[in-house]
GROMACS .gro file of C-alpha atoms in nm:
model
  435
    1MET     CA    1   2.632  -1.692   0.225
    2THR     CA    2   2.572  -1.953  -0.050
    3LEU     CA    3   2.289  -2.221   0.016
    4LEU     CA    4   2.389  -2.556  -0.093
    5PRO     CA    5   2.128  -2.764  -0.261
    6ASP     CA    6   2.157  -3.046  -0.025
    7ALA     CA    7   2.071  -2.780   0.240
    8VAL     CA    8   1.729  -2.745   0.098
    9PRO     CA    9   1.464  -2.973   0.268
   10SER     CA   10   1.259  -3.216   0.028
   11PRO     CA   11   0.923  -3.013   0.057
   12LEU     CA   12   1.095  -2.713  -0.116
   13THR     CA   13   1.278  -2.909  -0.399
   14GLY     CA   14   1.245  -2.683  -0.708
   15LYS     CA   15   1.094  -2.386  -0.498
   16VAL     CA   16   1.447  -2.243  -0.413
   17VAL     CA   17   1.623  -2.001  -0.655
   18THR     CA   18   1.984  -1.922  -0.573
   19PRO     CA   19   2.259  -1.703  -0.755
   20GLY     CA   20   2.344  -1.885  -1.090
   21ASP     CA   21   1.972  -1.995  -1.139
   22ASN     CA   22   1.848  -1.813  -1.459
   23ARG     CA   23   1.534  -1.720  -1.254
   24TYR     CA   24   1.743  -1.513  -0.997
   25PRO     CA   25   1.792  -1.176  -1.159
   26LEU     CA   26   1.387  -1.123  -1.196
   27LEU     CA   27   1.358  -1.242  -0.820
   28ARG     CA   28   1.631  -1.096  -0.633
   29SER     CA   29   1.520  -0.726  -0.608
   30THR     CA   30   1.224  -0.502  -0.535
   31TYR     CA   31   1.087  -0.215  -0.739
   32THR     CA   32   1.316   0.016  -0.573
   33THR     CA   33   1.602  -0.190  -0.425
   34VAL     CA   34   1.866  -0.414  -0.577
   35GLY     CA   35   1.904  -0.716  -0.349
   36GLY     CA   36   2.135  -1.008  -0.320
   37PRO     CA   37   1.976  -1.273  -0.109
   38ALA     CA   38   2.124  -1.621  -0.063
   39ALA     CA   39   1.800  -1.764  -0.183
   40VAL     CA   40   1.445  -1.683  -0.292
   41VAL     CA   41   1.156  -1.939  -0.184
   42LEU     CA   42   0.872  -1.963  -0.404
   43PRO     CA   43   0.633  -2.129  -0.183
   44GLU     CA   44   0.298  -2.265  -0.291
   45SER     CA   45   0.124  -2.326   0.036
   46ALA     CA   46   0.126  -2.226   0.402
   47ALA     CA   47   0.325  -2.560   0.469
   48ASP     CA   48   0.602  -2.437   0.232
   49ILE     CA   49   0.612  -2.103   0.406
   50ALA     CA   50   0.667  -2.301   0.734
   51GLU     CA   51   0.965  -2.484   0.576
   52ALA     CA   52   1.120  -2.188   0.460
   53LEU     CA   53   1.078  -2.049   0.812
   54ARG     CA   54   1.271  -2.335   0.942
   55LEU     CA   55   1.523  -2.332   0.682
   56ALA     CA   56   1.614  -1.980   0.760
   57ARG     CA   57   1.598  -2.037   1.116
   58GLU     CA   58   1.826  -2.337   1.105
   59ARG     CA   59   2.069  -2.161   0.857
   60GLY     CA   60   2.069  -1.851   1.083
   61LEU     CA   61   1.946  -1.632   0.772
   62PRO     CA   62   1.752  -1.327   0.810
   63VAL     CA   63   1.411  -1.326   0.645
   64ALA     CA   64   1.227  -1.103   0.403
   65VAL     CA   65   0.863  -1.143   0.303
   66ARG     CA   66   0.759  -1.015  -0.051
   67SER     CA   67   0.426  -1.034  -0.220
   68GLY     CA   68   0.465  -0.781  -0.517
   69GLY     CA   69   0.772  -0.618  -0.440
   70HIS     CA   70   0.664  -0.239  -0.456
   71GLY     CA   71   0.753  -0.197  -0.094
   72LEU     CA   72   0.925   0.138  -0.063
   73THR     CA   73   1.167   0.039   0.229
   74GLY     CA   74   1.321  -0.244   0.016
   75ARG     CA   75   1.254  -0.481   0.310
   76ALA     CA   76   1.098  -0.729   0.049
   77THR     CA   77   1.454  -0.837  -0.034
   78ASN     CA   78   1.791  -0.841   0.146
   79ASN     CA   79   2.166  -0.934   0.124
   80ASP     CA   80   2.271  -1.278   0.215
   81GLY     CA   81   1.936  -1.375   0.359
   82LEU     CA   82   1.607  -1.567   0.238
   83VAL     CA   83   1.346  -1.407   0.058
   84ILE     CA   84   1.020  -1.566   0.079
   85ASP     CA   85   0.837  -1.467  -0.250
   86LEU     CA   86   0.465  -1.538  -0.237
   87GLY     CA   87   0.431  -1.484  -0.600
   88ALA     CA   88   0.318  -1.844  -0.684
   89MET     CA   89   0.019  -1.805  -0.432
   90ARG     CA   90  -0.222  -1.577  -0.621
   91ARG     CA   91  -0.532  -1.754  -0.643
   92VAL     CA   92  -0.856  -1.527  -0.651
   93ASP     CA   93  -1.182  -1.686  -0.560
   94VAL     CA   94  -1.553  -1.556  -0.519
   95LEU     CA   95  -1.666  -1.722  -0.199
   96ASP     CA   96  -2.020  -1.572  -0.207
   97ARG     CA   97  -2.154  -1.344  -0.481
   98ALA     CA   98  -2.448  -1.217  -0.292
   99THR     CA   99  -2.223  -1.076  -0.011
  100GLY     CA  100  -1.943  -0.993  -0.249
  101LEU     CA  101  -1.707  -1.200  -0.011
  102VAL     CA  102  -1.377  -1.316  -0.206
  103ARG     CA  103  -1.071  -1.499  -0.103
  104VAL     CA  104  -0.743  -1.345  -0.241
  105GLU     CA  105  -0.391  -1.510  -0.196
  106ALA     CA  106  -0.125  -1.272  -0.076
  107GLY     CA  107   0.091  -1.314  -0.380
  108ALA     CA  108  -0.158  -1.198  -0.635
  109ARG     CA  109  -0.122  -0.862  -0.770
  110TRP     CA  110  -0.403  -0.596  -0.789
  111ALA     CA  111  -0.423  -0.613  -1.194
  112ALA     CA  112  -0.507  -0.974  -1.176
  113VAL     CA  113  -0.749  -0.935  -0.891
  114ALA     CA  114  -0.944  -0.664  -1.070
  115ARG     CA  115  -0.936  -0.885  -1.399
  116ALA     CA  116  -1.050  -1.202  -1.194
  117LEU     CA  117  -1.331  -1.005  -1.019
  118ALA     CA  118  -1.461  -0.799  -1.347
  119PRO     CA  119  -1.674  -1.059  -1.466
  120HIS     CA  120  -1.854  -1.089  -1.157
  121GLY     CA  121  -1.909  -0.715  -1.132
  122LEU     CA  122  -1.699  -0.681  -0.839
  123ALA     CA  123  -1.402  -0.469  -0.714
  124ILE     CA  124  -1.181  -0.393  -0.438
  125SER     CA  125  -1.033  -0.048  -0.384
  126SER     CA  126  -0.664  -0.160  -0.384
  127GLY     CA  127  -0.393   0.099  -0.447
  128ASP     CA  128  -0.312   0.287  -0.776
  129HIS     CA  129  -0.095   0.065  -0.960
  130GLY     CA  130  -0.185  -0.289  -1.078
  131ASN     CA  131   0.185  -0.430  -1.024
  132VAL     CA  132   0.145  -0.371  -0.616
  133GLY     CA  133   0.102  -0.714  -0.431
  134VAL     CA  134  -0.185  -0.788  -0.240
  135GLY     CA  135  -0.018  -0.891   0.066
  136GLY     CA  136   0.185  -0.578   0.142
  137LEU     CA  137  -0.093  -0.330   0.065
  138ALA     CA  138  -0.347  -0.522   0.251
  139THR     CA  139  -0.161  -0.560   0.575
  140GLY     CA  140  -0.064  -0.194   0.568
  141GLY     CA  141  -0.379   0.006   0.479
  142GLY     CA  142  -0.472   0.029   0.105
  143VAL     CA  143  -0.557   0.373   0.005
  144GLY     CA  144  -0.711   0.299  -0.347
  145TRP     CA  145  -0.886   0.458  -0.654
  146PHE     CA  146  -1.235   0.473  -0.465
  147VAL     CA  147  -1.108   0.483  -0.085
  148ARG     CA  148  -1.361   0.761  -0.004
  149HIS     CA  149  -1.640   0.554  -0.111
  150TYR     CA  150  -1.521   0.194  -0.010
  151GLY     CA  151  -1.279   0.257   0.308
  152LEU     CA  152  -0.945   0.126   0.303
  153THR     CA  153  -0.890  -0.208   0.186
  154VAL     CA  154  -0.832  -0.325   0.557
  155ASP     CA  155  -1.148  -0.209   0.638
  156ARG     CA  156  -1.317  -0.482   0.415
  157ILE     CA  157  -1.099  -0.756   0.542
  158ARG     CA  158  -1.316  -1.013   0.718
  159ALA     CA  159  -1.062  -1.271   0.791
  160VAL     CA  160  -0.675  -1.332   0.729
  161GLU     CA  161  -0.495  -1.667   0.686
  162VAL     CA  162  -0.143  -1.621   0.862
  163VAL     CA  163   0.165  -1.815   0.902
  164LEU     CA  164   0.334  -1.731   1.235
  165ALA     CA  165   0.716  -1.691   1.289
  166ASP     CA  166   0.724  -2.027   1.478
  167GLY     CA  167   0.559  -2.190   1.141
  168SER     CA  168   0.209  -2.248   1.272
  169ALA     CA  169  -0.073  -2.163   1.043
  170VAL     CA  170  -0.377  -1.997   1.172
  171ARG     CA  171  -0.689  -1.818   1.091
  172ALA     CA  172  -0.738  -1.469   1.229
  173ASP     CA  173  -1.113  -1.322   1.237
  174PRO     CA  174  -1.328  -1.143   1.502
  175SER     CA  175  -1.393  -1.472   1.679
  176HIS     CA  176  -1.040  -1.645   1.629
  177GLU     CA  177  -0.717  -1.493   1.732
  178PRO     CA  178  -0.896  -1.131   1.722
  179ASP     CA  179  -0.563  -0.961   1.855
  180LEU     CA  180  -0.376  -1.090   1.533
  181PHE     CA  181  -0.689  -0.997   1.329
  182TRP     CA  182  -0.641  -0.664   1.462
  183ALA     CA  183  -0.277  -0.640   1.413
  184MET     CA  184  -0.276  -0.778   1.058
  185ARG     CA  185  -0.514  -0.489   0.941
  186GLY     CA  186  -0.245  -0.220   0.941
  187ALA     CA  187   0.056  -0.355   1.097
  188GLY     CA  188   0.079  -0.687   0.940
  189ALA     CA  189   0.476  -0.660   0.843
  190GLY     CA  190   0.662  -0.797   1.131
  191THR     CA  191   0.363  -0.977   1.305
  192GLY     CA  192   0.298  -1.258   1.060
  193ILE     CA  193   0.296  -1.379   0.702
  194ALA     CA  194  -0.034  -1.338   0.540
  195VAL     CA  195  -0.136  -1.617   0.321
  196ALA     CA  196  -0.453  -1.521   0.193
  197PHE     CA  197  -0.752  -1.267   0.287
  198GLU     CA  198  -1.122  -1.298   0.293
  199ILE     CA  199  -1.246  -0.959   0.162
  200GLU     CA  200  -1.572  -0.782   0.103
  201ALA     CA  201  -1.584  -0.674  -0.254
  202ILE     CA  202  -1.843  -0.440  -0.382
  203GLU     CA  203  -2.069  -0.417  -0.697
  204LEU     CA  204  -1.863  -0.208  -0.936
  205GLY     CA  205  -1.820  -0.212  -1.322
  206ALA     CA  206  -1.740   0.111  -1.494
  207VAL     CA  207  -1.629   0.420  -1.334
  208GLY     CA  208  -1.596   0.783  -1.419
  209LEU     CA  209  -1.240   0.912  -1.474
  210ALA     CA  210  -1.136   1.254  -1.531
  211GLN     CA  211  -0.785   1.400  -1.572
  212LEU     CA  212  -0.730   1.776  -1.520
  213ALA     CA  213  -0.422   2.017  -1.503
  214VAL     CA  214  -0.447   2.323  -1.292
  215ASP     CA  215  -0.222   2.611  -1.254
  216VAL     CA  216  -0.103   2.655  -0.898
  217ASP     CA  217   0.005   2.999  -0.761
  218PRO     CA  218   0.325   3.007  -0.489
  219ARG     CA  219   0.041   3.038  -0.204
  220GLY     CA  220  -0.111   2.713  -0.315
  221SER     CA  221  -0.457   2.873  -0.334
  222ALA     CA  222  -0.574   2.574  -0.568
  223LEU     CA  223  -0.459   2.315  -0.323
  224ARG     CA  224  -0.707   2.486  -0.071
  225ARG     CA  225  -0.983   2.497  -0.321
  226TRP     CA  226  -0.921   2.128  -0.396
  227ALA     CA  227  -0.919   2.044  -0.030
  228ALA     CA  228  -1.224   2.252   0.029
  229ALA     CA  229  -1.394   2.064  -0.273
  230MET     CA  230  -1.323   1.731  -0.147
  231ALA     CA  231  -1.449   1.803   0.210
  232GLU     CA  232  -1.795   1.867   0.027
  233ALA     CA  233  -1.769   1.617  -0.247
  234PRO     CA  234  -1.995   1.303  -0.272
  235ARG     CA  235  -1.806   0.994  -0.143
  236GLU     CA  236  -1.832   0.846  -0.479
  237LEU     CA  237  -1.515   1.081  -0.579
  238THR     CA  238  -1.173   1.022  -0.498
  239THR     CA  239  -0.883   1.224  -0.626
  240ALA     CA  240  -0.516   1.201  -0.663
  241VAL     CA  241  -0.299   1.519  -0.722
  242VAL     CA  242   0.072   1.533  -0.852
  243LEU     CA  243   0.253   1.869  -0.815
  244ALA     CA  244   0.489   1.951  -1.087
  245SER     CA  245   0.709   2.272  -1.138
  246GLN     CA  246   0.907   2.402  -1.448
  247GLY     CA  247   1.096   2.719  -1.370
  248ALA     CA  248   0.852   2.955  -1.181
  249SER     CA  249   0.552   2.780  -1.287
  250THR     CA  250   0.368   2.484  -1.076
  251SER     CA  251   0.076   2.284  -1.192
  252ALA     CA  252  -0.147   2.032  -1.038
  253PHE     CA  253  -0.223   1.728  -1.227
  254VAL     CA  254  -0.568   1.573  -1.100
  255THR     CA  255  -0.694   1.231  -1.162
  256ALA     CA  256  -1.041   1.167  -1.036
  257VAL     CA  257  -1.215   0.870  -1.015
  258VAL     CA  258  -1.637   0.861  -0.964
  259ALA     CA  259  -1.722   0.510  -0.831
  260SER     CA  260  -2.017   0.486  -1.051
  261ASP     CA  261  -2.122   0.439  -1.403
  262SER     CA  262  -2.420   0.692  -1.384
  263PRO     CA  263  -2.368   0.995  -1.581
  264ARG     CA  264  -2.577   1.182  -1.329
  265VAL     CA  265  -2.346   1.072  -1.034
  266ILE     CA  266  -2.027   1.124  -1.252
  267ARG     CA  267  -2.134   1.485  -1.312
  268ALA     CA  268  -2.229   1.543  -0.953
  269GLY     CA  269  -1.890   1.406  -0.860
  270LEU     CA  270  -1.677   1.600  -1.103
  271GLU     CA  271  -1.840   1.932  -1.069
  272PRO     CA  272  -1.666   2.026  -0.729
  273LEU     CA  273  -1.336   2.025  -0.935
  274LEU     CA  274  -1.430   2.272  -1.214
  275GLY     CA  275  -1.330   2.566  -0.985
  276LEU     CA  276  -0.995   2.469  -0.875
  277GLY     CA  277  -0.805   2.728  -1.077
  278GLU     CA  278  -0.698   2.817  -1.411
  279LEU     CA  279  -0.752   2.500  -1.620
  280LEU     CA  280  -0.466   2.381  -1.855
  281GLY     CA  281  -0.641   2.104  -1.996
  282GLY     CA  282  -0.868   1.824  -1.895
  283GLN     CA  283  -1.064   1.509  -2.040
  284ALA     CA  284  -1.330   1.258  -1.886
  285HIS     CA  285  -1.443   0.909  -1.961
  286VAL     CA  286  -1.644   0.626  -1.848
  287VAL     CA  287  -1.394   0.317  -1.825
  288PRO     CA  288  -1.411  -0.027  -1.661
  289TYR     CA  289  -1.248  -0.015  -1.313
  290THR     CA  290  -0.959  -0.250  -1.477
  291ALA     CA  291  -0.858   0.038  -1.671
  292LEU     CA  292  -0.710   0.198  -1.364
  293VAL     CA  293  -0.504  -0.104  -1.235
  294PRO     CA  294  -0.451  -0.267  -1.606
  295THR     CA  295  -0.263  -0.601  -1.651
  296ASN     CA  296   0.007  -0.412  -1.863
  297HIS     CA  297   0.130  -0.259  -1.524
  298LEU     CA  298   0.260  -0.619  -1.448
  299HIS     CA  299   0.615  -0.631  -1.477
  300PRO     CA  300   0.928  -0.787  -1.280
  301ASN     CA  301   1.083  -0.561  -1.017
  302THR     CA  302   1.438  -0.525  -1.075
  303GLY     CA  303   1.533  -0.221  -0.864
  304GLN     CA  304   1.457  -0.018  -1.177
  305MET     CA  305   1.310   0.286  -0.974
  306PRO     CA  306   1.554   0.385  -0.689
  307ALA     CA  307   1.364   0.633  -0.484
  308THR     CA  308   1.320   0.755  -0.122
  309THR     CA  309   0.974   0.849  -0.010
  310THR     CA  310   0.800   0.967   0.297
  311ASN     CA  311   0.445   1.088   0.392
  312GLY     CA  312   0.219   1.239   0.641
  313LEU     CA  313  -0.145   1.299   0.684
  314LEU     CA  314  -0.313   1.639   0.669
  315THR     CA  315  -0.645   1.716   0.883
  316ASP     CA  316  -0.683   2.040   0.729
  317MET     CA  317  -0.523   2.232   0.430
  318THR     CA  318  -0.433   2.542   0.607
  319PRO     CA  319  -0.263   2.842   0.397
  320ASP     CA  320   0.059   2.754   0.555
  321ALA     CA  321   0.040   2.392   0.468
  322ALA     CA  322  -0.066   2.473   0.109
  323ARG     CA  323   0.217   2.720   0.082
  324ALA     CA  324   0.481   2.447   0.201
  325LEU     CA  325   0.333   2.202  -0.038
  326VAL     CA  326   0.420   2.405  -0.320
  327THR     CA  327   0.759   2.504  -0.188
  328ALA     CA  328   0.854   2.150  -0.160
  329ALA     CA  329   0.743   2.082  -0.504
  330SER     CA  330   0.918   2.374  -0.658
  331GLY     CA  331   1.201   2.477  -0.456
  332PRO     CA  332   1.583   2.396  -0.474
  333GLY     CA  333   1.605   2.010  -0.468
  334ALA     CA  334   1.226   1.983  -0.515
  335ALA     CA  335   1.052   1.665  -0.444
  336MET     CA  336   0.764   1.484  -0.625
  337VAL     CA  337   0.458   1.573  -0.418
  338GLN     CA  338   0.130   1.357  -0.446
  339LEU     CA  339  -0.176   1.429  -0.254
  340ARG     CA  340  -0.436   1.156  -0.199
  341SER     CA  341  -0.789   1.236  -0.080
  342VAL     CA  342  -0.888   1.008   0.197
  343GLY     CA  343  -1.181   1.111   0.450
  344GLY     CA  344  -1.527   0.969   0.358
  345ALA     CA  345  -1.580   0.619   0.433
  346VAL     CA  346  -1.224   0.587   0.583
  347ASN     CA  347  -1.318   0.801   0.864
  348ASP     CA  348  -1.642   0.595   0.951
  349THR     CA  349  -1.434   0.323   1.127
  350ASP     CA  350  -1.327   0.372   1.483
  351PRO     CA  351  -0.980   0.444   1.524
  352SER     CA  352  -0.917   0.139   1.764
  353ALA     CA  353  -1.074  -0.089   1.527
  354THR     CA  354  -0.753  -0.161   1.321
  355ALA     CA  355  -0.397  -0.106   1.359
  356TYR     CA  356  -0.456   0.172   1.097
  357ALA     CA  357  -0.563   0.442   1.357
  358HIS     CA  358  -0.600   0.745   1.137
  359ARG     CA  359  -0.954   0.813   1.126
  360HIS     CA  360  -1.004   1.210   1.106
  361GLN     CA  361  -0.747   1.310   0.842
  362ARG     CA  362  -0.864   1.429   0.497
  363THR     CA  363  -0.546   1.422   0.301
  364LEU     CA  364  -0.254   1.177   0.242
  365VAL     CA  365   0.055   1.371   0.141
  366ILE     CA  366   0.345   1.175  -0.015
  367ALA     CA  367   0.689   1.313  -0.111
  368THR     CA  368   0.956   1.157  -0.311
  369ALA     CA  369   1.305   1.226  -0.413
  370PHE     CA  370   1.534   1.039  -0.687
  371PRO     CA  371   1.883   1.001  -0.724
  372PRO     CA  372   2.116   1.182  -0.702
  373GLY     CA  373   1.955   1.385  -0.427
  374GLY     CA  374   1.807   1.078  -0.243
  375ARG     CA  375   1.729   1.127   0.124
  376ARG     CA  376   1.896   1.442   0.189
  377ALA     CA  377   1.716   1.610  -0.091
  378LEU     CA  378   1.386   1.447   0.078
  379GLU     CA  379   1.443   1.570   0.400
  380ALA     CA  380   1.525   1.933   0.263
  381ALA     CA  381   1.207   1.928   0.082
  382TRP     CA  382   0.996   1.798   0.359
  383LYS     CA  383   1.136   1.987   0.627
  384GLY     CA  384   0.869   2.272   0.573
  385VAL     CA  385   0.568   2.022   0.536
  386ALA     CA  386   0.644   1.817   0.826
  387PRO     CA  387   0.501   2.035   1.096
  388HIS     CA  388   0.162   2.062   0.932
  389THR     CA  389   0.120   1.653   0.920
  390ASP     CA  390  -0.076   1.462   1.172
  391GLY     CA  391   0.021   1.079   1.143
  392ALA     CA  392   0.130   0.891   0.860
  393TYR     CA  393   0.081   0.597   0.626
  394VAL     CA  394   0.331   0.290   0.685
  395ASN     CA  395   0.319   0.193   0.320
  396PHE     CA  396   0.477   0.530   0.178
  397GLU     CA  397   0.778   0.520   0.411
  398SER     CA  398   1.129   0.447   0.298
  399ASN     CA  399   1.287   0.476   0.624
  400PRO     CA  400   1.079   0.320   0.918
  401ASP     CA  401   1.255   0.419   1.210
  402GLU     CA  402   1.138   0.452   1.551
  403ALA     CA  403   1.005   0.829   1.485
  404ALA     CA  404   0.826   0.696   1.144
  405PHE     CA  405   0.689   0.391   1.356
  406ARG     CA  406   0.532   0.644   1.606
  407ARG     CA  407   0.386   0.856   1.318
  408ALA     CA  408   0.226   0.547   1.157
  409TYR     CA  409   0.110   0.392   1.500
  410PRO     CA  410   0.049   0.662   1.748
  411GLY     CA  411   0.006   0.644   2.117
  412ALA     CA  412  -0.200   0.337   2.238
  413THR     CA  413  -0.193   0.197   1.866
  414GLY     CA  414   0.166   0.161   1.863
  415ASP     CA  415   0.208   0.023   2.213
  416ARG     CA  416  -0.047  -0.258   2.109
  417VAL     CA  417   0.145  -0.319   1.790
  418THR     CA  418   0.472  -0.363   1.983
  419ALA     CA  419   0.304  -0.582   2.227
  420LEU     CA  420   0.156  -0.787   1.963
  421ARG     CA  421   0.478  -0.835   1.778
  422GLU     CA  422   0.664  -0.929   2.086
  423ARG     CA  423   0.397  -1.207   2.140
  424TYR     CA  424   0.353  -1.329   1.798
  425ASP     CA  425   0.729  -1.305   1.689
  426PRO     CA  426   0.942  -1.303   2.014
  427ASP     CA  427   1.269  -1.390   1.826
  428ARG     CA  428   1.226  -1.108   1.591
  429ALA     CA  429   1.233  -1.366   1.289
  430LEU     CA  430   1.008  -1.158   1.062
  431ARG     CA  431   1.161  -0.822   1.223
  432PRO     CA  432   1.547  -0.795   1.158
  433TRP     CA  433   1.505  -0.437   1.155
  434ALA     CA  434   1.512  -0.195   1.439
  435VAL     CA  435   1.119  -0.151   1.492
   0.00000   0.00000   0.00000
C-alpha cells in the first residue's frame, strides 16, 4: 500500500517517511529483519504518536512500534503497514540527583543514556549493547551488565508515560493506573506505547572488567563450576559466557563486570572465576561504565544480522543441563550459546510485583542460529536444552507464539497480561500478531 502525501495529517507534516524518501532505507528495517512498511512515522511527542495511531486506524494499516530496532522478533517493522519509530524522542534528564531519579525517553539508545548520566556519576543496568533502544528493553525486562547488583531495568522503573491504543496519554505508577504500571514492566509490547520512563539510577562511575577464556570439556564441568561460583559470588559480580567450538574443542569466553571501582571489591568479585578450568587467556581492567555500552555501538539497523533466537532460564546447572549446553554449542548444526548470570538482586523482587515473574532462576541461556540453518537448526540445537529450562525472557525470543508466551508469562502472570492487553487494546491495534 502507498501512503499518499495528502493522507498525512498536518501535525505529522515532515515526520512521515515513505518509499522514495532518502531516509527510508535507514528506517525500514530492524537489526535482524528487512521490512517494507508503507510509511515510517517519526513522532516528537505523545500527541504525534496519537496522530500516527489515528492515521493507521483510518487507513487500515497494521502498526509496528520501534524504539531501537534490535528486537529479535522483527516486529519493530512490517510490510505495507505503519511503523512508529520513536528515535526522535531521546531526551535524558536527571530529575533528582540525590535519589538518582532520571527521566529517559523511549527512543533513546542505551549508549546515549550512559553518556548522558556519566557526568552525574549515575548509571542504569541496561542490556549489553549500546545500540539497543530504551523502550524495547525497559518494557520487557532488562538483563544488564550489573544485573545481579542492580536488578532488572524494570525493577528500578518508578513511572511510565504511555500512549494507549486509543491515543490517550496516561501516566502509570503505583498510584495512577497501577495495573498498566504492572504490565508495562515486563509485558509492555502489545499493552501500550511507552513514551518515557522515570528510572532510579545508581551511583556508578568505573567498573571492573575482566575477560577470560576457559577450556570446556564435553560434560560441561567448567559450566557447573561457573554456576557454582556465581551462586556464591558477591552481588557486584555479573558475568556473561559465550560458548564456541572448533572441531572437538569447546571454549567458554567469559566477560565479568564488577559494579565497583574499588580494587578490593573487584578482586573479591573476580576470585570465584579463577578456578573454572584450564585458563586459555585473560585480562582485567578498570573502565568507565560507558566503555561497556559505548557510543561506537550506535548504527542504523538495516537487517544486517539475520538470526533466529530462543532462550530459557535455569534454576540449577545440573550435570545433564551442562552436558546439553555443550552439545548445543558443539554438535552438528551448532548454535551460538550464551549464558547470562541473573539471580542476586533480580531474585529480591516478589514474582507478582511486575509482569516479569522469573525470580528464582540463576541463569539465562540464549541460543542463536544464523543462515542458512535458521529456525530448523536452532530447534535441533535447542531440543536437548529445553527440558532443563524453567521459564523464558521475552526479549530473546524470535518466535513468540502461544507456547513461548506461556514460558515468558507463566500461570497467573500470563492470564493477567492477557486480560490487561484486552482491556487496554481491545481492537488489537498494537498486537497484529497471534499473542
